Amino acid sequence: MARSYKQIIYANTPSPAIDPDLSKGTFALKTATIPDPIPDDKVLVRVHYLSLDPAMRNWLTAKRSYIAPVERGAVMRGQSIAQVLSMGRNLKGQYKVGDWVVALSGWQEYAVLGAQEAEKIVVPPGCRPWDAMSVLGLTGLTAYFGLLEVAGVKPGDTVVVSGAAGATGMVAGQLAKIKGAKRVVALAGSADKCSFLKNELGFDVAINYKDEDWRKQLKNAVPDYIDVYFDNVGGEILDACLSLAARNARFAICGAISQYNSAKPQGPANYLMMISQRVTMKGFIVLDFAERFPAARKELAQWLQEGKIKRKEYIVKGGLEAAPQGLVDLYAGVNTGKMMVEVAPLTEAVEANRATL
């Protein structure tokens, strides 16, 4: 008997914010059937944890970007931690039942994928499978290349990270400490987040940008001005950091989550500081560094095992249907750490690998 499963498809263009209502909003619920047999060149995976990422809003409507937009009527794009349940005969030497993979599954409970869409995970000692979607995945790699390559952080720098309690920001700040930054300043959206960043992760200063005097706090926190700014939010925080840029400062523009749902995104007003202080501002996409991912992952895994990098997950319960509201909550800044949806709990993983979890 054919087995059906749930998918979430992209149904309606945001206007401009995402509407999480599955009956009439941006997304819709659909059912599909697992093919039997599995095609010779495909692998069947069950999705356990689905990644929620700031870039997803841009995937829905961007006309010129690093990746084509999601087509209306298609399964919403997304990465997941999944487990192999079956495979076609051509892939029996590449996978076995119970293997954990990082999958380009999209928003669905099961997925039938090609070999290039399901990368087997080798879990280093002391690490967890879902680390491959956070510190050892695109999240950690984005922080690694943005801070080390794009911004060129060096010993003695004063580093500011916005969105510092998010998955990428918290890794970027910790990497700055590892690389010898003199001072690492975090900007986040609540007192609890600031406490976590300072007391648990070792940031020197953590500022709640919702405080009325956050600009004054930021100025006081960087008496020698800002050498490196790792930007995840854009908007007024980017402007404030430009006003405090040191000579020859390097600004790595990773994201602009404060502007993604705006009908008229706000650009920097203090851009003349780029001239007077010789500031370099560069946007980047982590996929540009794909050839160097293995070496970077090895170094990140070592720091994770040594305790030099700490991680935190924010897991949304409620199954696949919780993904749209989870994405809205991501833009509202509810999470501390990597945000993911629990599509299927680990207690439902096949027995072969449960001991590794």
Short mmCIF file of C-alpha atoms in Angstrom, two decimals:
data_model
loop_
_atom_site.label_atom_id
_atom_site.label_comp_id
_atom_site.label_asym_id
_atom_site.label_seq_id
_atom_site.Cartn_x
_atom_site.Cartn_y
_atom_site.Cartn_z
CA MET A 1 0.00 0.00 0.00
CA ALA A 2 1.36 3.43 -0.97
CA ARG A 3 2.43 5.65 1.93
CA SER A 4 1.46 9.31 1.96
CA TYR A 5 3.24 12.17 3.68
CA LYS A 6 2.90 15.92 4.18
CA GLN A 7 4.58 18.71 2.22
CA ILE A 8 4.44 22.48 2.57
CA ILE A 9 4.39 24.34 -0.73
CA TYR A 10 4.91 28.00 -1.59
CA ALA A 11 1.40 29.20 -2.42
CA ASN A 12 1.13 33.02 -2.31
CA THR A 13 3.63 35.89 -2.62
CA PRO A 14 4.33 37.67 0.70
CA SER A 15 3.00 41.22 0.80
CA PRO A 16 5.64 41.96 2.06
CA ALA A 17 5.59 39.94 5.29
CA ILE A 18 5.08 36.17 5.40
CA ASP A 19 1.59 35.03 6.45
CA PRO A 20 1.96 31.70 8.32
CA ASP A 21 -1.71 30.68 7.93
CA LEU A 22 -1.66 27.37 6.06
CA SER A 23 -5.22 27.80 4.82
CA LYS A 24 -4.84 31.17 3.07
CA GLY A 25 -1.32 32.45 3.72
CA THR A 26 2.10 32.28 2.09
CA PHE A 27 2.28 28.48 2.30
CA ALA A 28 -0.14 25.58 1.92
CA LEU A 29 -0.24 21.98 3.14
CA LYS A 30 -0.24 19.19 0.57
CA THR A 31 0.12 15.40 0.57
CA ALA A 32 2.33 13.26 -1.65
CA THR A 33 3.02 9.54 -1.98
CA ILE A 34 6.31 7.73 -1.52
CA PRO A 35 7.16 5.91 -4.76
CA ASP A 36 7.41 2.13 -4.65
CA PRO A 37 9.93 1.01 -5.61
CA ILE A 38 12.44 3.81 -5.00
CA PRO A 39 14.04 4.81 -8.34
CA ASP A 40 17.44 3.23 -8.97
CA ASP A 41 19.34 6.54 -8.61
CA LYS A 42 17.43 7.94 -5.62
CA VAL A 43 17.50 7.68 -1.85
CA LEU A 44 14.47 7.91 0.48
CA VAL A 45 15.03 9.95 3.64
CA ARG A 46 12.88 10.86 6.60
CA VAL A 47 13.27 14.45 7.76
CA HIS A 48 13.84 14.88 11.49
CA TYR A 49 15.04 18.49 11.88
CA LEU A 50 14.34 21.24 9.38
CA SER A 51 16.53 24.35 9.25
CA LEU A 52 14.96 27.82 9.41
CA ASP A 53 17.18 30.50 7.89
CA PRO A 54 16.90 34.28 7.40
CA ALA A 55 17.64 33.94 3.68
CA MET A 56 14.36 32.09 3.14
CA ARG A 57 12.38 35.31 2.76
CA ASN A 58 14.63 36.39 -0.09
CA TRP A 59 14.20 33.01 -1.80
CA LEU A 60 10.52 33.74 -2.30
CA THR A 61 10.74 36.93 -4.34
CA ALA A 62 14.34 37.87 -5.24
CA LYS A 63 14.74 38.51 -8.96
CA ARG A 64 18.55 38.79 -8.98
CA SER A 65 20.25 36.69 -6.35
CA TYR A 66 22.73 33.87 -5.83
CA ILE A 67 19.95 31.31 -6.24
CA ALA A 68 16.74 31.17 -8.25
CA PRO A 69 13.56 31.96 -6.31
CA VAL A 70 11.25 29.16 -5.21
CA GLU A 71 8.50 28.67 -7.77
CA ARG A 72 4.92 29.07 -6.57
CA GLY A 73 3.39 25.62 -6.24
CA ALA A 74 6.75 24.01 -5.43
CA VAL A 75 7.82 22.50 -2.10
CA MET A 76 9.39 25.24 0.02
CA ARG A 77 13.19 25.07 -0.19
CA GLY A 78 15.06 24.07 2.94
CA GLN A 79 17.87 22.00 4.42
CA SER A 80 17.35 19.28 6.98
CA ILE A 81 18.92 16.58 9.08
CA ALA A 82 17.36 13.39 7.81
CA GLN A 83 17.81 9.64 8.04
CA VAL A 84 18.11 7.17 5.19
CA LEU A 85 15.25 4.65 5.06
CA SER A 86 15.77 3.10 1.64
CA MET A 87 17.70 3.56 -1.58
CA GLY A 88 17.61 2.53 -5.21
CA ARG A 89 19.87 -0.29 -6.36
CA ASN A 90 22.46 2.09 -7.86
CA LEU A 91 23.06 3.71 -4.46
CA LYS A 92 23.22 0.64 -2.22
CA GLY A 93 27.00 0.98 -1.97
CA GLN A 94 26.77 4.66 -1.05
CA TYR A 95 24.16 4.57 1.74
CA LYS A 96 22.82 2.16 4.30
CA VAL A 97 19.58 2.26 6.27
CA GLY A 98 20.04 4.47 9.33
CA ASP A 99 22.67 6.79 7.84
CA TRP A 100 22.25 10.42 8.86
CA VAL A 101 22.46 12.98 6.08
CA VAL A 102 22.29 16.71 5.53
CA ALA A 103 19.51 16.82 2.97
CA LEU A 104 18.22 19.42 0.52
CA SER A 105 14.81 17.99 1.30
CA GLY A 106 12.61 21.06 1.33
CA TRP A 107 9.69 21.37 3.73
CA GLN A 108 8.33 17.84 3.76
CA GLU A 109 8.24 14.80 6.05
CA TYR A 110 9.95 12.49 3.56
CA ALA A 111 11.98 13.17 0.43
CA VAL A 112 13.22 11.15 -2.52
CA LEU A 113 16.57 12.67 -3.45
CA GLY A 114 19.51 12.31 -5.77
CA ALA A 115 22.92 11.50 -4.33
CA GLN A 116 24.03 15.16 -4.62
CA GLU A 117 21.11 16.23 -2.42
CA ALA A 118 21.84 13.95 0.56
CA GLU A 119 25.33 14.27 2.08
CA LYS A 120 26.26 11.61 4.63
CA ILE A 121 27.30 12.94 8.03
CA VAL A 122 30.40 11.79 9.83
CA VAL A 123 29.77 12.82 13.43
CA PRO A 124 33.02 13.77 15.22
CA PRO A 125 33.40 12.53 18.82
CA GLY A 126 31.50 14.77 21.22
CA CYS A 127 29.37 16.24 18.43
CA ARG A 128 25.78 15.59 17.37
CA PRO A 129 24.20 14.93 13.97
CA TRP A 130 22.42 18.29 13.88
CA ASP A 131 25.75 20.08 14.39
CA ALA A 132 26.16 19.41 10.66
CA MET A 133 23.35 21.91 10.09
CA SER A 134 24.68 24.52 12.52
CA VAL A 135 28.28 24.93 13.71
CA LEU A 136 29.64 22.39 11.21
CA GLY A 137 27.17 23.36 8.48
CA LEU A 138 26.42 26.48 6.47
CA THR A 139 25.81 28.46 9.67
CA GLY A 140 29.30 27.93 11.08
CA LEU A 141 30.91 28.13 7.66
CA THR A 142 29.25 31.49 7.02
CA ALA A 143 30.70 32.85 10.26
CA TYR A 144 34.09 31.30 9.51
CA PHE A 145 34.59 32.70 6.02
CA GLY A 146 32.81 35.99 6.70
CA LEU A 147 34.97 36.80 9.69
CA LEU A 148 38.28 35.23 8.71
CA GLU A 149 38.31 35.82 4.94
CA VAL A 150 35.94 38.69 4.12
CA ALA A 151 36.64 40.80 7.23
CA GLY A 152 40.19 39.51 7.75
CA VAL A 153 39.99 39.65 11.56
CA LYS A 154 43.38 39.86 13.25
CA PRO A 155 44.76 39.99 16.80
CA GLY A 156 44.01 43.25 18.57
CA ASP A 157 40.89 44.10 16.57
CA THR A 158 37.73 45.51 18.07
CA VAL A 159 34.90 43.42 16.61
CA VAL A 160 31.17 44.12 16.67
CA VAL A 161 28.60 41.47 15.75
CA SER A 162 24.93 42.26 15.17
CA GLY A 163 22.29 39.56 15.49
CA ALA A 164 24.83 38.02 17.83
CA ALA A 165 22.40 35.61 19.50
CA GLY A 166 21.48 34.08 16.16
CA ALA A 167 23.07 30.91 14.83
CA THR A 168 25.69 32.65 12.68
CA GLY A 169 26.33 35.65 14.94
CA MET A 170 27.18 33.62 18.03
CA VAL A 171 29.75 31.58 16.09
CA ALA A 172 31.25 34.71 14.51
CA GLY A 173 31.80 36.31 17.91
CA GLN A 174 33.43 33.20 19.34
CA LEU A 175 35.71 32.92 16.32
CA ALA A 176 36.79 36.53 16.86
CA LYS A 177 37.88 35.61 20.40
CA ILE A 178 39.72 32.53 19.14
CA LYS A 179 41.58 34.70 16.61
CA GLY A 180 42.77 37.16 19.25
CA ALA A 181 40.35 40.08 18.98
CA LYS A 182 40.99 42.65 21.69
CA ARG A 183 37.28 43.24 22.29
CA VAL A 184 34.15 41.54 20.95
CA VAL A 185 30.89 43.44 21.27
CA ALA A 186 27.51 41.81 20.72
CA LEU A 187 24.21 43.39 19.73
CA ALA A 188 21.09 41.35 20.48
CA GLY A 189 17.41 41.89 21.16
CA SER A 190 16.79 41.00 24.81
CA ALA A 191 18.41 41.08 28.24
CA ASP A 192 18.38 37.26 28.38
CA LYS A 193 20.21 37.02 25.06
CA CYS A 194 22.80 39.55 26.20
CA SER A 195 23.34 37.65 29.44
CA PHE A 196 23.87 34.41 27.50
CA LEU A 197 26.33 36.02 25.09
CA LYS A 198 28.40 37.57 27.84
CA ASN A 199 28.23 34.94 30.56
CA GLU A 200 28.09 31.75 28.51
CA LEU A 201 29.93 32.59 25.29
CA GLY A 202 32.47 35.09 26.59
CA PHE A 203 31.64 38.23 24.60
CA ASP A 204 33.24 41.24 26.30
CA VAL A 205 30.15 43.45 26.00
CA ALA A 206 26.56 42.61 25.05
CA ILE A 207 24.09 45.40 24.26
CA ASN A 208 20.32 45.11 23.99
CA TYR A 209 19.44 47.19 20.92
CA LYS A 210 15.92 47.64 22.34
CA ASP A 211 17.32 49.77 25.17
CA GLU A 212 16.66 53.48 24.61
CA ASP A 213 20.34 54.33 25.04
CA TRP A 214 21.79 51.47 22.97
CA ARG A 215 23.69 53.88 20.72
CA LYS A 216 25.39 55.45 23.73
CA GLN A 217 26.21 51.99 25.10
CA LEU A 218 27.72 51.01 21.75
CA LYS A 219 29.85 54.15 21.60
CA ASN A 220 31.14 53.53 25.11
CA ALA A 221 31.89 49.89 24.26
CA VAL A 222 34.27 50.78 21.40
CA PRO A 223 36.59 53.53 22.69
CA ASP A 224 39.08 52.71 19.91
CA TYR A 225 36.29 52.46 17.32
CA ILE A 226 35.28 49.40 15.27
CA ASP A 227 37.88 47.49 13.23
CA VAL A 228 35.56 44.66 12.13
CA TYR A 229 31.79 44.66 11.89
CA PHE A 230 29.96 41.41 11.12
CA ASP A 231 26.51 42.49 9.98
CA ASN A 232 23.47 40.23 10.18
CA VAL A 233 20.74 42.86 10.48
CA GLY A 234 21.37 45.99 8.37
CA GLY A 235 19.21 49.06 9.03
CA GLU A 236 19.92 51.48 11.83
CA ILE A 237 22.49 49.23 13.51
CA LEU A 238 24.61 49.18 10.36
CA ASP A 239 24.37 52.98 10.27
CA ALA A 240 25.41 53.28 13.91
CA CYS A 241 28.42 51.05 13.33
CA LEU A 242 29.45 53.06 10.27
CA SER A 243 29.49 56.18 12.43
CA LEU A 244 31.93 54.41 14.78
CA ALA A 245 34.17 52.81 12.15
CA ALA A 246 37.92 52.93 12.72
CA ARG A 247 40.24 53.86 9.89
CA ASN A 248 40.53 50.95 7.45
CA ALA A 249 37.65 49.12 9.11
CA ARG A 250 36.29 46.01 7.39
CA PHE A 251 32.55 45.45 7.29
CA ALA A 252 31.40 41.94 6.32
CA ILE A 253 27.78 42.11 5.17
CA CYS A 254 26.28 38.70 5.85
CA GLY A 255 22.58 39.59 6.06
CA ALA A 256 19.99 42.25 6.75
CA ILE A 257 17.21 40.50 8.63
CA SER A 258 15.73 43.80 9.84
CA GLN A 259 14.95 44.70 6.22
CA TYR A 260 13.80 41.42 4.64
CA ASN A 261 10.11 42.00 5.31
CA SER A 262 10.16 45.72 4.55
CA ALA A 263 8.37 47.08 1.49
CA LYS A 264 11.13 49.72 1.19
CA PRO A 265 14.41 48.42 2.66
CA GLN A 266 16.53 51.07 4.38
CA GLY A 267 20.07 51.55 3.08
CA PRO A 268 22.95 53.10 5.01
CA ALA A 269 22.74 56.87 5.50
CA ASN A 270 26.26 57.14 6.99
CA TYR A 271 27.97 55.80 3.88
CA LEU A 272 30.23 58.89 3.66
CA MET A 273 32.16 57.40 6.60
CA MET A 274 33.41 54.84 4.10
CA ILE A 275 35.35 57.64 2.44
CA SER A 276 36.67 59.50 5.47
CA GLN A 277 37.68 56.33 7.34
CA ARG A 278 38.61 54.23 4.28
CA VAL A 279 36.08 51.58 5.22
CA THR A 280 35.77 48.40 3.17
CA MET A 281 32.24 47.01 3.05
CA LYS A 282 31.78 43.68 1.28
CA GLY A 283 28.81 41.40 0.92
CA PHE A 284 29.40 37.67 0.59
CA ILE A 285 27.72 34.32 0.01
CA VAL A 286 29.23 31.33 1.79
CA LEU A 287 28.75 29.08 -1.25
CA ASP A 288 31.56 31.03 -2.93
CA PHE A 289 33.96 29.20 -0.60
CA ALA A 290 32.56 25.69 -1.23
CA GLU A 291 35.90 24.20 -2.29
CA ARG A 292 37.33 25.05 1.12
CA PHE A 293 34.44 23.69 3.21
CA PRO A 294 36.18 20.42 4.23
CA ALA A 295 39.21 22.16 5.74
CA ALA A 296 37.03 24.74 7.48
CA ARG A 297 34.74 22.04 8.91
CA LYS A 298 37.77 20.21 10.28
CA GLU A 299 38.97 23.32 12.09
CA LEU A 300 35.48 24.17 13.39
CA ALA A 301 35.03 20.57 14.65
CA GLN A 302 38.33 20.79 16.51
CA TRP A 303 37.32 24.02 18.23
CA LEU A 304 33.91 22.54 19.07
CA GLN A 305 35.50 19.44 20.59
CA GLU A 306 37.97 21.56 22.56
CA GLY A 307 35.14 23.68 23.98
CA LYS A 308 36.39 26.85 22.30
CA ILE A 309 33.07 27.08 20.44
CA LYS A 310 29.79 26.51 22.22
CA ARG A 311 26.47 26.05 20.44
CA LYS A 312 22.81 26.37 21.25
CA GLU A 313 19.69 25.24 19.39
CA TYR A 314 16.19 26.67 19.42
CA ILE A 315 13.89 23.80 18.49
CA VAL A 316 10.33 24.44 17.34
CA LYS A 317 7.94 21.62 18.25
CA GLY A 318 4.73 20.73 16.48
CA GLY A 319 5.85 18.91 13.37
CA LEU A 320 6.05 20.16 9.80
CA GLU A 321 3.00 22.41 10.19
CA ALA A 322 4.95 24.53 12.71
CA ALA A 323 7.47 25.64 10.07
CA PRO A 324 5.63 28.73 8.70
CA GLN A 325 5.02 30.27 12.13
CA GLY A 326 8.57 29.32 13.11
CA LEU A 327 9.89 31.29 10.15
CA VAL A 328 7.83 34.32 11.14
CA ASP A 329 9.17 33.99 14.69
CA LEU A 330 12.73 33.86 13.33
CA TYR A 331 12.30 37.32 11.82
CA ALA A 332 10.82 38.49 15.12
CA GLY A 333 14.02 37.38 16.86
CA VAL A 334 12.51 34.88 19.30
CA ASN A 335 15.41 32.43 19.00
CA THR A 336 18.76 32.17 20.69
CA GLY A 337 20.97 29.94 18.57
CA LYS A 338 20.22 27.76 15.57
CA MET A 339 16.48 27.58 14.87
CA MET A 340 15.07 24.31 13.59
CA VAL A 341 11.71 22.58 13.39
CA GLU A 342 11.34 19.12 14.89
CA VAL A 343 9.50 17.30 12.11
CA ALA A 344 10.04 13.89 13.73
CA PRO A 345 11.57 13.36 17.20
CA LEU A 346 14.76 11.38 17.62
CA THR A 347 12.81 8.71 19.49
CA GLU A 348 11.38 7.77 16.10
CA ALA A 349 14.80 7.36 14.45
CA VAL A 350 15.53 3.89 13.12
CA GLU A 351 17.27 1.72 15.70
CA ALA A 352 20.56 1.42 13.78
CA ASN A 353 21.82 4.86 14.81
CA ARG A 354 19.85 5.76 17.91
CA ALA A 355 22.83 5.01 20.14
CA THR A 356 24.83 7.84 18.50
CA LEU A 357 22.29 10.49 19.47
#
